[in-house]
């Protein structure tokens, strides 16, 4: 039994050290002290207190004072104010030593790369309570990159190894002598392996030497760290490699019995009618002998308790519905992925107590859902294979996801910013995020994914871009802690060993063993490129394309004739708005692409011939950009048509195989959706959280009922992700370059099957009859009840004489009516903008922005529920956005401005009610007297 309990305790994966030798574990008379004395009215258990203000830091070298002195009251020369959580560079920026290197600068020219070559001392003093008999005091570190040595009041209390492992330290003995103030010092160790910086070069056509991970990729030998900061094709080399205390530091108190872990394990019946909740508690008792304690808790308004005997030291307790009736849920509320139902979460509060005192208590939010991972699909060999195909609560899910490389380049990621990023994914109708190499693994991330119904493909810390980790034990310790830490989150879909290729066999074996031990209901994949485990899951891969291709190319690659069915990396250029381009580049570079553009990743991975090749492709497809506004304008169309096709191509070929098409699509994850830095590629919004056309391309493509034009076959397809068949009519209207209707047809939808695609017609003959080389196609689906759940819009080449879209600049300008209204409430201001095309010319990609009328600055984040509107003559649309109270306080005079492909300003009407409405003249200024862009 002792051996079993020890294994169970260690499975928590949390570094635990005592103040002194064993800390409170060896305190005599602890059991008696816990229930008596004049302090018995004070609680033993107190919730976490984050240690925020007052931190200082300095580089650590041979001249700095040792830990005993750092963790003391005496002044230490050379210390400067520090941002915690944060990195040395974020502190230096906050202190004015360097400008923000991601805006208007080349990072490696602005900040010396020597920041990575030293460790850093952090220190802080914070008040602590007087401990009462039996009370234990704990220091908790959520994450230190890369190594941490912890000192408190002159004593070394422990170490942490790896960026993704928590550290929990029992410092009761030290705090008992602290006299009201604790002095904490942390030595953050530098990386064991580091390359010099990778430098940007626009002329090279590739990003930073054409190699991810630095010159040799040796950074990956460190194992569990933020290794992408060595420099990737989406991230410049970060000079301090994001070292530092990058996650919160807290303290809390318990009684003699501490909860080391609470695991909530729901089992949902196949018919979804009942769910059994098992609760596993890890316990650490300092009582010195076996003792009776009460496990008390509440679930869904039902309270329960159970008396158990816990031995001294570590042990575990499991309670199930056989022990406690309320742990069996009848007709449970389910957790659903985004777009399929409510992401309901139950709240469990559970604690241990004795003698009328709570020793420790936890609150866990969890979801009840049932996941199946595979379905048989014919493989290229002709035999059926168990392919990655997700079913949640008996509902097949077409995965439509996004890859995150890093939440933010400098780890400036407060909770509200992270939540805003996750809200954008929810609002874009996505249902999954792949946490690439685990680089964004935080409680805040998973909490928000739980709330917004975003499934998480959780990678770990190995990539084919460099050598394997030198310390396999350290890697597995961090993996263990991540599994234990995050397994209660319903959003976690699966665990994955690493990126694009198998890790070393010891890591594969270790991951499989850890998942089998700690979380056996979830799938464990060897890597994002394939699975080599027992009963392997197949049918998925990465591999791009990562550059701009025509929509027809995406439809061709995903027409059911190409293996595999699930594609977890495919992306494109994604150019931001004019305002953001100007914000992220110095003015001298606005009209002249150069190395500043290269540091913002305009070369991508070298596809399209790098940045210069992309500019050439833009010119061939939409006409030579005349100035920066013209480049931004044309790029929004480039964004929209390619990125929309990434998702629509999969939806238009999902689930069911067809004759000659044995490989239906089961999922796509775009590379990437979240930008770690200001960028020209691989994103659906900007680093400052402005949603540009890529966001709306994703949002429009991922609607749960959609009507799609297959750009390869010109089939009209109803994509139905829902649980029931849909019926109605698809109206197809085609307009010529001048906006005149030249063809129309109506297609009956007798019953588009649930969770499947249905081809309802083909418009190739009509499109070939277009009087010009470009036509506009409006698809409108009306249900049998008369509702119009979706409209879709395309600009399409006449297949009889395909010539790109250069002639769009010959189309007449559109006349529009824009009416904006502001509604003030307690929670801020709601804006409603009604846009109507009052003329006959097509109004293409009408773009709305909220701005401060005094400064001209954009108000962000301010994401309309619809934008980049496409309206034929007589059509109208409505867009809404909500601004919170803080935004209203900061921007007291708010307006809405509009731009688009071509607008006849004189024939248009703009009106505002309690809000200004204007044209975005800078964005509309696309035809200078002489060409100024390029060269």
Coordinates of C-alpha atoms in Angstrom, one line a residue, residues 388 390 399 402-404 431-438 441 445-446 449 454-460 491-499 525-530 537 540-542 566-569 669:
X388 CA -8.9 10.5 -37.1
X390 CA -14.1 13.2 -34.1
X399 CA -12.9 19.8 -37.2
X402 CA -6.6 27.0 -36.0
X403 CA -2.9 26.5 -35.0
X404 CA -1.4 28.6 -32.3
X431 CA -14.2 24.5 -32.9
X432 CA -10.5 23.6 -32.2
X433 CA -7.1 25.1 -31.5
X434 CA -3.9 23.1 -31.9
X435 CA -1.6 24.2 -29.1
X436 CA 1.6 23.8 -31.2
X437 CA 4.3 22.2 -29.2
X438 CA 2.5 23.2 -26.0
X441 CA 0.0 26.0 -22.0
X445 CA -5.9 29.3 -22.0
X446 CA -7.7 26.1 -21.1
X449 CA -11.3 27.2 -24.3
X454 CA -13.0 25.2 -28.3
X455 CA -11.4 21.7 -28.4
X456 CA -7.7 21.6 -27.8
X457 CA -5.2 19.4 -29.7
X458 CA -2.4 19.6 -27.1
X459 CA 1.1 19.1 -28.4
X460 CA 4.1 18.6 -26.3
X491 CA -11.7 21.2 -24.0
X492 CA -8.7 18.9 -24.1
X493 CA -9.3 16.6 -27.1
X494 CA -6.1 14.7 -27.2
X495 CA -2.4 14.6 -26.3
X496 CA 0.3 14.7 -29.0
X497 CA 4.0 14.0 -28.7
X498 CA 5.3 16.7 -30.9
X499 CA 5.4 18.5 -34.3
X525 CA -0.8 10.6 -30.8
X526 CA 2.9 10.2 -31.5
X527 CA 3.2 13.4 -33.5
X528 CA 1.2 15.7 -35.7
X529 CA 2.5 13.8 -38.7
X530 CA 1.4 10.3 -37.7
X537 CA -4.8 6.4 -35.3
X540 CA -4.0 12.7 -40.8
X541 CA -0.9 14.7 -41.6
X542 CA 0.5 18.3 -41.8
X566 CA -7.5 15.2 -42.0
X567 CA -5.1 18.0 -42.6
X568 CA -3.7 19.8 -39.6
X569 CA -1.5 22.4 -41.2
X669 CA -6.5 23.1 -38.9

